[in-house]
Protein backbone atom coordinates (compact mmCIF):
# COMPACT_ATOMS: atom_id res chain seq x y z
CA UNK A 1 0.00 0.00 0.00
CA UNK A 2 2.67 2.47 1.17
CA UNK A 3 4.80 1.36 -1.78
CA UNK A 4 1.94 1.92 -4.24
CA UNK A 5 1.28 5.44 -2.93
CA UNK A 6 4.97 6.33 -3.30
CA UNK A 7 5.06 4.86 -6.82
CA UNK A 8 2.22 7.10 -8.01
CA UNK A 9 3.59 10.18 -6.24
CA UNK A 10 6.85 9.59 -8.13
CA UNK A 11 4.98 9.20 -11.44
CA UNK A 12 3.11 12.46 -10.80
CA UNK A 13 6.29 14.32 -10.01
CA UNK A 14 7.85 13.06 -13.22
CA UNK A 15 4.70 13.97 -15.17
CA UNK A 16 4.85 17.54 -13.83
CA UNK A 17 8.55 17.96 -14.58
CA UNK A 18 8.62 16.41 -18.07
CA UNK A 19 5.21 17.29 -19.48
CA UNK A 20 4.09 20.40 -17.63
CA UNK A 21 7.04 22.48 -16.40
CA UNK A 22 9.14 21.59 -19.44
CA UNK A 23 6.42 23.10 -21.66
CA UNK A 24 6.29 26.38 -19.80
CA UNK A 25 3.51 26.08 -17.19
CA UNK A 26 4.66 28.15 -14.19
CA UNK A 27 1.65 28.84 -11.91
CA UNK A 28 2.71 27.23 -8.59
CA UNK A 29 -0.92 26.49 -7.65
CA UNK A 30 -1.45 24.55 -10.89
CA UNK A 31 1.80 22.61 -10.48
CA UNK A 32 0.95 21.76 -6.84
CA UNK A 33 -2.54 20.55 -7.80
CA UNK A 34 -1.14 18.28 -10.53
CA UNK A 35 1.38 16.86 -8.05
CA UNK A 36 -1.44 16.15 -5.59
CA UNK A 37 -4.49 14.80 -7.46
CA UNK A 38 -4.26 10.96 -7.90
CA UNK A 39 -4.97 10.86 -11.66
CA UNK A 40 -4.73 7.02 -11.68
CA UNK A 41 -7.98 6.88 -9.66
CA UNK A 42 -9.85 8.79 -12.40
CA UNK A 43 -9.31 6.06 -15.04
CA UNK A 44 -10.47 2.43 -15.19
CA UNK A 45 -8.36 -0.21 -13.46
CA UNK A 46 -7.09 -1.50 -16.81
CA UNK A 47 -5.52 1.88 -17.59
CA UNK A 48 -4.00 2.69 -14.21
CA UNK A 49 -0.45 2.09 -15.46
CA UNK A 50 -0.96 4.60 -18.30
CA UNK A 51 -2.64 7.26 -16.17
CA UNK A 52 0.41 9.55 -15.97
CA UNK A 53 1.31 9.28 -19.67
CA UNK A 54 1.48 12.25 -22.03
CA UNK A 55 -1.88 11.53 -23.72
CA UNK A 56 -5.67 11.46 -23.23
CA UNK A 57 -7.27 8.13 -22.25
CA UNK A 58 -10.73 6.62 -22.84
CA UNK A 59 -13.17 6.79 -19.90
CA UNK A 60 -16.12 4.95 -21.50
CA UNK A 61 -19.17 6.26 -23.40
CA UNK A 62 -16.74 7.33 -26.18
CA UNK A 63 -15.42 10.12 -23.96
CA UNK A 64 -11.88 10.86 -22.78
CA UNK A 65 -9.90 12.24 -19.85
CA UNK A 66 -7.74 15.05 -21.28
CA UNK A 67 -3.96 14.89 -21.59
CA UNK A 68 -2.31 16.23 -18.40
CA UNK A 69 -0.72 19.16 -20.28
CA UNK A 70 -4.04 20.44 -21.66
CA UNK A 71 -5.56 20.29 -18.15
CA UNK A 72 -2.62 22.34 -16.84
CA UNK A 73 -2.75 24.85 -19.71
CA UNK A 74 -6.51 25.45 -19.36
CA UNK A 75 -6.31 25.70 -15.56
CA UNK A 76 -3.44 28.19 -15.66
CA UNK A 77 -5.31 30.30 -18.23
CA UNK A 78 -8.24 30.64 -15.81
CA UNK A 79 -5.97 32.58 -13.37
CA UNK A 80 -7.79 31.14 -10.35
CA UNK A 81 -7.60 32.37 -6.78
CA UNK A 82 -8.84 30.59 -3.64
CA UNK A 83 -12.10 32.58 -3.49
CA UNK A 84 -13.21 31.81 -7.05
CA UNK A 85 -16.38 29.95 -7.99
CA UNK A 86 -15.86 27.97 -11.18
CA UNK A 87 -18.33 26.43 -13.63
CA UNK A 88 -17.13 23.39 -15.61
CA UNK A 89 -19.07 21.95 -18.55
CA UNK A 90 -18.20 18.26 -19.15
CA UNK A 91 -17.42 16.51 -15.85
CA UNK A 92 -16.29 13.28 -17.55
CA UNK A 93 -13.78 11.46 -15.33
CA UNK A 94 -13.78 14.33 -12.83
CA UNK A 95 -10.02 14.88 -13.08
CA UNK A 96 -10.21 18.48 -14.34
CA UNK A 97 -12.82 19.31 -11.68
CA UNK A 98 -10.55 17.89 -8.95
CA UNK A 99 -7.64 20.02 -10.17
CA UNK A 100 -9.90 23.11 -10.09
CA UNK A 101 -11.20 22.16 -6.62
CA UNK A 102 -7.64 22.10 -5.24
CA UNK A 103 -7.22 25.77 -6.20
CA UNK A 104 -10.63 27.47 -6.19
CA UNK A 105 -13.34 27.90 -3.55
CA UNK A 106 -16.05 25.86 -5.24
CA UNK A 107 -16.50 23.99 -8.52
CA UNK A 108 -19.89 23.52 -10.21
CA UNK A 109 -19.62 20.78 -12.82
CA UNK A 110 -22.22 19.55 -15.31
CA UNK A 111 -22.28 16.22 -17.19
CA UNK A 112 -24.85 15.11 -19.77
CA UNK A 113 -24.12 11.33 -19.75
CA UNK A 114 -25.85 9.71 -16.80
CA UNK A 115 -23.44 6.79 -16.23
CA UNK A 116 -20.45 9.17 -16.10
CA UNK A 117 -22.35 11.57 -13.84
CA UNK A 118 -23.14 8.80 -11.31
CA UNK A 119 -19.70 7.19 -11.39
CA UNK A 120 -17.83 10.47 -10.99
CA UNK A 121 -20.11 11.84 -8.28
CA UNK A 122 -19.28 8.72 -6.24
CA UNK A 123 -15.57 9.23 -6.83
CA UNK A 124 -15.76 12.84 -5.56
CA UNK A 125 -17.39 11.51 -2.37
CA UNK A 126 -14.76 8.79 -1.94
CA UNK A 127 -11.94 11.31 -2.36
CA UNK A 128 -13.69 13.87 -0.09
CA UNK A 129 -14.01 16.62 -2.68
CA UNK A 130 -16.73 18.43 -0.72
CA UNK A 131 -16.29 21.66 -2.70
CA UNK A 132 -17.40 20.08 -5.99
CA UNK A 133 -21.11 20.35 -6.81
CA UNK A 134 -22.33 18.05 -9.58
CA UNK A 135 -25.30 18.27 -11.92
CA UNK A 136 -26.78 16.01 -14.60
CA UNK A 137 -27.98 18.20 -17.48
CA UNK A 138 -27.11 19.94 -20.75
CA UNK A 139 -24.31 22.28 -19.70
CA UNK A 140 -24.50 24.47 -22.80
CA UNK A 141 -27.24 26.47 -21.07
CA UNK A 142 -25.04 26.88 -17.98
CA UNK A 143 -26.18 26.97 -14.34
CA UNK A 144 -28.15 30.19 -14.02
CA UNK A 145 -29.11 29.85 -10.33
CA UNK A 146 -25.46 29.77 -9.27
CA UNK A 147 -24.26 32.52 -11.65
CA UNK A 148 -22.31 34.78 -11.98
CA UNK A 149 -19.10 32.72 -12.00
CA UNK A 150 -15.51 33.94 -11.67
CA UNK A 151 -14.43 31.37 -14.24
CA UNK A 152 -16.03 29.06 -16.79
CA UNK A 153 -14.25 26.09 -18.40
CA UNK A 154 -15.72 24.02 -21.20
CA UNK A 155 -13.94 20.67 -21.67
CA UNK A 156 -15.63 19.63 -24.92
CA UNK A 157 -15.35 21.18 -28.40
CA UNK A 158 -18.07 23.61 -29.46
CA UNK A 159 -19.08 24.94 -32.90
CA UNK A 160 -19.42 28.41 -31.34
CA UNK A 161 -19.20 30.22 -28.02
CA UNK A 162 -22.54 29.66 -26.21
CA UNK A 163 -23.89 33.13 -25.32
CA UNK A 164 -25.63 31.64 -22.26
CA UNK A 165 -22.23 30.79 -20.75
CA UNK A 166 -20.77 34.22 -21.52
CA UNK A 167 -23.75 35.89 -19.85
CA UNK A 168 -23.20 33.79 -16.67
CA UNK A 169 -19.61 35.06 -16.37
CA UNK A 170 -19.14 37.88 -13.84
CA UNK A 171 -17.27 41.12 -14.52
CA UNK A 172 -13.57 40.25 -14.18
CA UNK A 173 -14.42 36.66 -15.13
CA UNK A 174 -12.38 34.36 -17.39
CA UNK A 175 -13.64 31.63 -19.69
CA UNK A 176 -11.82 28.89 -21.63
CA UNK A 177 -13.52 26.98 -24.45
CA UNK A 178 -12.36 24.91 -27.45
CA UNK A 179 -14.14 26.27 -30.56
CA UNK A 180 -14.04 24.76 -34.04
CA UNK A 181 -15.19 21.77 -36.07
CA UNK A 182 -15.36 18.19 -34.81
CA UNK A 183 -11.76 17.39 -35.81
CA UNK A 184 -9.86 20.40 -34.49
CA UNK A 185 -10.55 23.45 -32.38
CA UNK A 186 -8.93 26.65 -31.19
CA UNK A 187 -8.60 27.06 -27.45
CA UNK A 188 -10.31 30.42 -26.90
CA UNK A 189 -9.88 32.55 -23.79
CA UNK A 190 -12.47 35.21 -22.98
CA UNK A 191 -12.11 37.97 -20.44
CA UNK A 192 -15.08 40.05 -19.35
CA UNK A 193 -14.69 43.59 -17.96
CA UNK A 194 -16.86 46.72 -17.73
CA UNK A 195 -16.12 47.51 -21.37
CA UNK A 196 -17.12 44.11 -22.72
CA UNK A 197 -15.62 40.80 -23.84
CA UNK A 198 -11.97 40.39 -24.87
CA UNK A 199 -10.97 37.29 -26.79
CA UNK A 200 -7.59 35.62 -27.43
CA UNK A 201 -6.54 32.26 -28.87
CA UNK A 202 -4.20 29.91 -27.00
CA UNK A 203 -3.67 27.61 -30.01
CA UNK A 204 -4.99 24.37 -31.47
CA UNK A 205 -6.48 21.45 -29.59
CA UNK A 206 -8.76 18.44 -30.07
CA UNK A 207 -11.69 17.60 -27.81
CA UNK A 208 -14.76 15.39 -27.99
CA UNK A 209 -17.95 17.17 -29.07
CA UNK A 210 -19.93 19.49 -26.82
CA UNK A 211 -23.47 18.19 -27.43
CA UNK A 212 -26.60 20.17 -26.65
CA UNK A 213 -28.83 23.15 -27.25
CA UNK A 214 -25.95 25.60 -27.78
CA UNK A 215 -23.39 23.00 -28.94
CA UNK A 216 -23.53 20.24 -31.57
CA UNK A 217 -27.00 18.89 -32.30
CA UNK A 218 -27.75 15.15 -32.00
CA UNK A 219 -27.62 13.11 -35.25
N1 LIG B 1 -13.23 17.36 -17.91
C1 LIG B 1 -13.30 15.96 -18.28
C2 LIG B 1 -13.26 15.79 -19.77
C3 LIG B 1 -14.24 14.77 -20.23
S1 LIG B 1 -14.53 14.69 -21.97
C4 LIG B 1 -12.23 15.15 -17.56
O1 LIG B 1 -11.38 15.74 -16.86
O2 LIG B 1 -12.23 13.93 -17.64
C5 LIG B 1 -15.89 15.80 -22.17
C6 LIG B 1 -17.13 15.50 -21.38
O3 LIG B 1 -18.10 16.49 -21.75
C7 LIG B 1 -17.79 14.16 -21.66
O4 LIG B 1 -17.98 13.47 -20.47
C8 LIG B 1 -19.14 14.53 -22.30
O5 LIG B 1 -20.19 13.64 -22.00
C9 LIG B 1 -19.37 15.90 -21.70
N2 LIG B 1 -20.32 16.75 -22.40
C10 LIG B 1 -20.48 16.94 -23.74
N3 LIG B 1 -21.46 17.82 -23.99
C11 LIG B 1 -21.95 18.20 -22.77
C12 LIG B 1 -22.99 19.10 -22.36
N4 LIG B 1 -23.73 19.78 -23.22
N5 LIG B 1 -23.21 19.25 -21.03
C13 LIG B 1 -22.48 18.56 -20.11
N6 LIG B 1 -21.49 17.71 -20.45
C14 LIG B 1 -21.23 17.53 -21.76
GROMACS .gro file of C-alpha atoms and ligand atoms in nm:
model
  245
    1UNK     CA    1   0.000   0.000   0.000
    2UNK     CA    2   0.267   0.247   0.117
    3UNK     CA    3   0.480   0.136  -0.178
    4UNK     CA    4   0.194   0.192  -0.424
    5UNK     CA    5   0.128   0.544  -0.293
    6UNK     CA    6   0.497   0.633  -0.330
    7UNK     CA    7   0.506   0.486  -0.682
    8UNK     CA    8   0.222   0.710  -0.801
    9UNK     CA    9   0.359   1.018  -0.624
   10UNK     CA   10   0.685   0.959  -0.813
   11UNK     CA   11   0.498   0.920  -1.144
   12UNK     CA   12   0.311   1.246  -1.080
   13UNK     CA   13   0.629   1.432  -1.001
   14UNK     CA   14   0.785   1.306  -1.322
   15UNK     CA   15   0.470   1.397  -1.517
   16UNK     CA   16   0.485   1.754  -1.383
   17UNK     CA   17   0.855   1.796  -1.458
   18UNK     CA   18   0.862   1.641  -1.807
   19UNK     CA   19   0.521   1.729  -1.948
   20UNK     CA   20   0.409   2.040  -1.763
   21UNK     CA   21   0.704   2.248  -1.640
   22UNK     CA   22   0.914   2.159  -1.944
   23UNK     CA   23   0.642   2.310  -2.166
   24UNK     CA   24   0.629   2.638  -1.980
   25UNK     CA   25   0.351   2.608  -1.719
   26UNK     CA   26   0.466   2.815  -1.419
   27UNK     CA   27   0.165   2.884  -1.191
   28UNK     CA   28   0.271   2.723  -0.859
   29UNK     CA   29  -0.092   2.649  -0.765
   30UNK     CA   30  -0.145   2.455  -1.089
   31UNK     CA   31   0.180   2.261  -1.048
   32UNK     CA   32   0.095   2.176  -0.684
   33UNK     CA   33  -0.254   2.055  -0.780
   34UNK     CA   34  -0.114   1.828  -1.053
   35UNK     CA   35   0.138   1.686  -0.805
   36UNK     CA   36  -0.144   1.615  -0.559
   37UNK     CA   37  -0.449   1.480  -0.746
   38UNK     CA   38  -0.426   1.096  -0.790
   39UNK     CA   39  -0.497   1.086  -1.166
   40UNK     CA   40  -0.473   0.702  -1.168
   41UNK     CA   41  -0.798   0.688  -0.966
   42UNK     CA   42  -0.985   0.879  -1.240
   43UNK     CA   43  -0.931   0.606  -1.504
   44UNK     CA   44  -1.047   0.243  -1.519
   45UNK     CA   45  -0.836  -0.021  -1.346
   46UNK     CA   46  -0.709  -0.150  -1.681
   47UNK     CA   47  -0.552   0.188  -1.759
   48UNK     CA   48  -0.400   0.269  -1.421
   49UNK     CA   49  -0.045   0.209  -1.546
   50UNK     CA   50  -0.096   0.460  -1.830
   51UNK     CA   51  -0.264   0.726  -1.617
   52UNK     CA   52   0.041   0.955  -1.597
   53UNK     CA   53   0.131   0.928  -1.967
   54UNK     CA   54   0.148   1.225  -2.203
   55UNK     CA   55  -0.188   1.153  -2.372
   56UNK     CA   56  -0.567   1.146  -2.323
   57UNK     CA   57  -0.727   0.813  -2.225
   58UNK     CA   58  -1.073   0.662  -2.284
   59UNK     CA   59  -1.317   0.679  -1.990
   60UNK     CA   60  -1.612   0.495  -2.150
   61UNK     CA   61  -1.917   0.626  -2.340
   62UNK     CA   62  -1.674   0.733  -2.618
   63UNK     CA   63  -1.542   1.012  -2.396
   64UNK     CA   64  -1.188   1.086  -2.278
   65UNK     CA   65  -0.990   1.224  -1.985
   66UNK     CA   66  -0.774   1.505  -2.128
   67UNK     CA   67  -0.396   1.489  -2.159
   68UNK     CA   68  -0.231   1.623  -1.840
   69UNK     CA   69  -0.072   1.916  -2.028
   70UNK     CA   70  -0.404   2.044  -2.166
   71UNK     CA   71  -0.556   2.029  -1.815
   72UNK     CA   72  -0.262   2.234  -1.684
   73UNK     CA   73  -0.275   2.485  -1.971
   74UNK     CA   74  -0.651   2.545  -1.936
   75UNK     CA   75  -0.631   2.570  -1.556
   76UNK     CA   76  -0.344   2.819  -1.566
   77UNK     CA   77  -0.531   3.030  -1.823
   78UNK     CA   78  -0.824   3.064  -1.581
   79UNK     CA   79  -0.597   3.258  -1.337
   80UNK     CA   80  -0.779   3.114  -1.035
   81UNK     CA   81  -0.760   3.237  -0.678
   82UNK     CA   82  -0.884   3.059  -0.364
   83UNK     CA   83  -1.210   3.258  -0.349
   84UNK     CA   84  -1.321   3.181  -0.705
   85UNK     CA   85  -1.638   2.995  -0.799
   86UNK     CA   86  -1.586   2.797  -1.118
   87UNK     CA   87  -1.833   2.643  -1.363
   88UNK     CA   88  -1.713   2.339  -1.561
   89UNK     CA   89  -1.907   2.195  -1.855
   90UNK     CA   90  -1.820   1.826  -1.915
   91UNK     CA   91  -1.742   1.651  -1.585
   92UNK     CA   92  -1.629   1.328  -1.755
   93UNK     CA   93  -1.378   1.146  -1.533
   94UNK     CA   94  -1.378   1.433  -1.283
   95UNK     CA   95  -1.002   1.488  -1.308
   96UNK     CA   96  -1.021   1.848  -1.434
   97UNK     CA   97  -1.282   1.931  -1.168
   98UNK     CA   98  -1.055   1.789  -0.895
   99UNK     CA   99  -0.764   2.002  -1.017
  100UNK     CA  100  -0.990   2.311  -1.009
  101UNK     CA  101  -1.120   2.216  -0.662
  102UNK     CA  102  -0.764   2.210  -0.524
  103UNK     CA  103  -0.722   2.577  -0.620
  104UNK     CA  104  -1.063   2.747  -0.619
  105UNK     CA  105  -1.334   2.790  -0.355
  106UNK     CA  106  -1.605   2.586  -0.524
  107UNK     CA  107  -1.650   2.399  -0.852
  108UNK     CA  108  -1.989   2.352  -1.021
  109UNK     CA  109  -1.962   2.078  -1.282
  110UNK     CA  110  -2.222   1.955  -1.531
  111UNK     CA  111  -2.228   1.622  -1.719
  112UNK     CA  112  -2.485   1.511  -1.977
  113UNK     CA  113  -2.412   1.133  -1.975
  114UNK     CA  114  -2.585   0.971  -1.680
  115UNK     CA  115  -2.344   0.679  -1.623
  116UNK     CA  116  -2.045   0.917  -1.610
  117UNK     CA  117  -2.235   1.157  -1.384
  118UNK     CA  118  -2.314   0.880  -1.131
  119UNK     CA  119  -1.970   0.719  -1.139
  120UNK     CA  120  -1.783   1.047  -1.099
  121UNK     CA  121  -2.011   1.184  -0.828
  122UNK     CA  122  -1.928   0.872  -0.624
  123UNK     CA  123  -1.557   0.923  -0.683
  124UNK     CA  124  -1.576   1.284  -0.556
  125UNK     CA  125  -1.739   1.151  -0.237
  126UNK     CA  126  -1.476   0.879  -0.194
  127UNK     CA  127  -1.194   1.131  -0.236
  128UNK     CA  128  -1.369   1.387  -0.009
  129UNK     CA  129  -1.401   1.662  -0.268
  130UNK     CA  130  -1.673   1.843  -0.072
  131UNK     CA  131  -1.629   2.166  -0.270
  132UNK     CA  132  -1.740   2.008  -0.599
  133UNK     CA  133  -2.111   2.035  -0.681
  134UNK     CA  134  -2.233   1.805  -0.958
  135UNK     CA  135  -2.530   1.827  -1.192
  136UNK     CA  136  -2.678   1.601  -1.460
  137UNK     CA  137  -2.798   1.820  -1.748
  138UNK     CA  138  -2.711   1.994  -2.075
  139UNK     CA  139  -2.431   2.228  -1.970
  140UNK     CA  140  -2.450   2.447  -2.280
  141UNK     CA  141  -2.724   2.647  -2.107
  142UNK     CA  142  -2.504   2.688  -1.798
  143UNK     CA  143  -2.618   2.697  -1.434
  144UNK     CA  144  -2.815   3.019  -1.402
  145UNK     CA  145  -2.911   2.985  -1.033
  146UNK     CA  146  -2.546   2.977  -0.927
  147UNK     CA  147  -2.426   3.252  -1.165
  148UNK     CA  148  -2.231   3.478  -1.198
  149UNK     CA  149  -1.910   3.272  -1.200
  150UNK     CA  150  -1.551   3.394  -1.167
  151UNK     CA  151  -1.443   3.137  -1.424
  152UNK     CA  152  -1.603   2.906  -1.679
  153UNK     CA  153  -1.425   2.609  -1.840
  154UNK     CA  154  -1.572   2.402  -2.120
  155UNK     CA  155  -1.394   2.067  -2.167
  156UNK     CA  156  -1.563   1.963  -2.492
  157UNK     CA  157  -1.535   2.118  -2.840
  158UNK     CA  158  -1.807   2.361  -2.946
  159UNK     CA  159  -1.908   2.494  -3.290
  160UNK     CA  160  -1.942   2.841  -3.134
  161UNK     CA  161  -1.920   3.022  -2.802
  162UNK     CA  162  -2.254   2.966  -2.621
  163UNK     CA  163  -2.389   3.313  -2.532
  164UNK     CA  164  -2.563   3.164  -2.226
  165UNK     CA  165  -2.223   3.079  -2.075
  166UNK     CA  166  -2.077   3.422  -2.152
  167UNK     CA  167  -2.375   3.589  -1.985
  168UNK     CA  168  -2.320   3.379  -1.667
  169UNK     CA  169  -1.961   3.506  -1.637
  170UNK     CA  170  -1.914   3.788  -1.384
  171UNK     CA  171  -1.727   4.112  -1.452
  172UNK     CA  172  -1.357   4.025  -1.418
  173UNK     CA  173  -1.442   3.666  -1.513
  174UNK     CA  174  -1.238   3.436  -1.739
  175UNK     CA  175  -1.364   3.163  -1.969
  176UNK     CA  176  -1.182   2.889  -2.163
  177UNK     CA  177  -1.352   2.698  -2.445
  178UNK     CA  178  -1.236   2.491  -2.745
  179UNK     CA  179  -1.414   2.627  -3.056
  180UNK     CA  180  -1.404   2.476  -3.404
  181UNK     CA  181  -1.519   2.177  -3.607
  182UNK     CA  182  -1.536   1.819  -3.481
  183UNK     CA  183  -1.176   1.739  -3.581
  184UNK     CA  184  -0.986   2.040  -3.449
  185UNK     CA  185  -1.055   2.345  -3.238
  186UNK     CA  186  -0.893   2.665  -3.119
  187UNK     CA  187  -0.860   2.706  -2.745
  188UNK     CA  188  -1.031   3.042  -2.690
  189UNK     CA  189  -0.988   3.255  -2.379
  190UNK     CA  190  -1.247   3.521  -2.298
  191UNK     CA  191  -1.211   3.797  -2.044
  192UNK     CA  192  -1.508   4.005  -1.935
  193UNK     CA  193  -1.469   4.359  -1.796
  194UNK     CA  194  -1.686   4.672  -1.773
  195UNK     CA  195  -1.612   4.751  -2.137
  196UNK     CA  196  -1.712   4.411  -2.272
  197UNK     CA  197  -1.562   4.080  -2.384
  198UNK     CA  198  -1.197   4.039  -2.487
  199UNK     CA  199  -1.097   3.729  -2.679
  200UNK     CA  200  -0.759   3.562  -2.743
  201UNK     CA  201  -0.654   3.226  -2.887
  202UNK     CA  202  -0.420   2.991  -2.700
  203UNK     CA  203  -0.367   2.761  -3.001
  204UNK     CA  204  -0.499   2.437  -3.147
  205UNK     CA  205  -0.648   2.145  -2.959
  206UNK     CA  206  -0.876   1.844  -3.007
  207UNK     CA  207  -1.169   1.760  -2.781
  208UNK     CA  208  -1.476   1.539  -2.799
  209UNK     CA  209  -1.795   1.717  -2.907
  210UNK     CA  210  -1.993   1.949  -2.682
  211UNK     CA  211  -2.347   1.819  -2.743
  212UNK     CA  212  -2.660   2.017  -2.665
  213UNK     CA  213  -2.883   2.315  -2.725
  214UNK     CA  214  -2.595   2.560  -2.778
  215UNK     CA  215  -2.339   2.300  -2.894
  216UNK     CA  216  -2.353   2.024  -3.157
  217UNK     CA  217  -2.700   1.889  -3.230
  218UNK     CA  218  -2.775   1.515  -3.200
  219UNK     CA  219  -2.762   1.311  -3.525
  220LIG     N1  220  -1.323   1.736  -1.791
  220LIG     C1  221  -1.330   1.596  -1.828
  220LIG     C2  222  -1.326   1.579  -1.977
  220LIG     C3  223  -1.424   1.477  -2.023
  220LIG     S1  224  -1.453   1.469  -2.197
  220LIG     C4  225  -1.223   1.515  -1.756
  220LIG     O1  226  -1.138   1.574  -1.686
  220LIG     O2  227  -1.223   1.393  -1.764
  220LIG     C5  228  -1.589   1.580  -2.217
  220LIG     C6  229  -1.713   1.550  -2.138
  220LIG     O3  230  -1.810   1.649  -2.175
  220LIG     C7  231  -1.779   1.416  -2.166
  220LIG     O4  232  -1.798   1.347  -2.047
  220LIG     C8  233  -1.914   1.453  -2.230
  220LIG     O5  234  -2.019   1.364  -2.200
  220LIG     C9  235  -1.937   1.590  -2.170
  220LIG     N2  236  -2.032   1.675  -2.240
  220LIG    C10  237  -2.048   1.694  -2.374
  220LIG     N3  238  -2.146   1.782  -2.399
  220LIG    C11  239  -2.195   1.820  -2.277
  220LIG    C12  240  -2.299   1.910  -2.236
  220LIG     N4  241  -2.373   1.978  -2.322
  220LIG     N5  242  -2.321   1.925  -2.103
  220LIG    C13  243  -2.248   1.856  -2.011
  220LIG     N6  244  -2.149   1.771  -2.045
  220LIG    C14  245  -2.123   1.753  -2.176
   0.00000   0.00000   0.00000
